[in-house]
Short mmCIF file of C-alpha atoms in Angstrom, two decimals:
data_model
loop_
_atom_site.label_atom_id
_atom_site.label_comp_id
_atom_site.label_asym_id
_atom_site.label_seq_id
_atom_site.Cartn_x
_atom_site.Cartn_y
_atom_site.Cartn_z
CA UNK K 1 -77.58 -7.85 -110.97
CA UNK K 2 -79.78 -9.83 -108.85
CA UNK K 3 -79.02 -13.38 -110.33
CA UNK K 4 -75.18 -12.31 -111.11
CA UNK K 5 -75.00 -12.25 -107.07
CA UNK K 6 -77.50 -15.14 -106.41
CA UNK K 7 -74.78 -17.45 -108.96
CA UNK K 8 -72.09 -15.91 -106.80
CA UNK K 9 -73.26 -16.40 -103.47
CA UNK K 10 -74.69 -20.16 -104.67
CA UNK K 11 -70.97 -20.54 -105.42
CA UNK K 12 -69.35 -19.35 -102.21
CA UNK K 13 -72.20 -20.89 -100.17
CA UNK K 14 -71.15 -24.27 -101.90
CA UNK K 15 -67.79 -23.92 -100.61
CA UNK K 16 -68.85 -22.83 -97.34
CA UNK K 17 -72.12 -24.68 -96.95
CA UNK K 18 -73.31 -27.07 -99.17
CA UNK K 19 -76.87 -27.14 -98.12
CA UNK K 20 -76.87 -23.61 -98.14
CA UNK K 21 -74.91 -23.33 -102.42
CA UNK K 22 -78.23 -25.41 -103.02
CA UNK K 23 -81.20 -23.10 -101.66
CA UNK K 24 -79.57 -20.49 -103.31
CA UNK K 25 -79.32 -22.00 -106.64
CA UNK K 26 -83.41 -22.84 -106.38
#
């Protein structure tokens, strides 16, 4: 559940902040 909404929010964060879409994906 955890890294279904990590992917997601890596995803939204890219669209919304870049730098952001890549923290999340680490």
């Amino acid at each position: 559940m955890l890294k279904k909404n990590r992917a997601n929010g890596a995803v939204k964060s890219r669209e919304e902040t870049p730098k952001e879409g890549i923290c999340s994906h680490e």
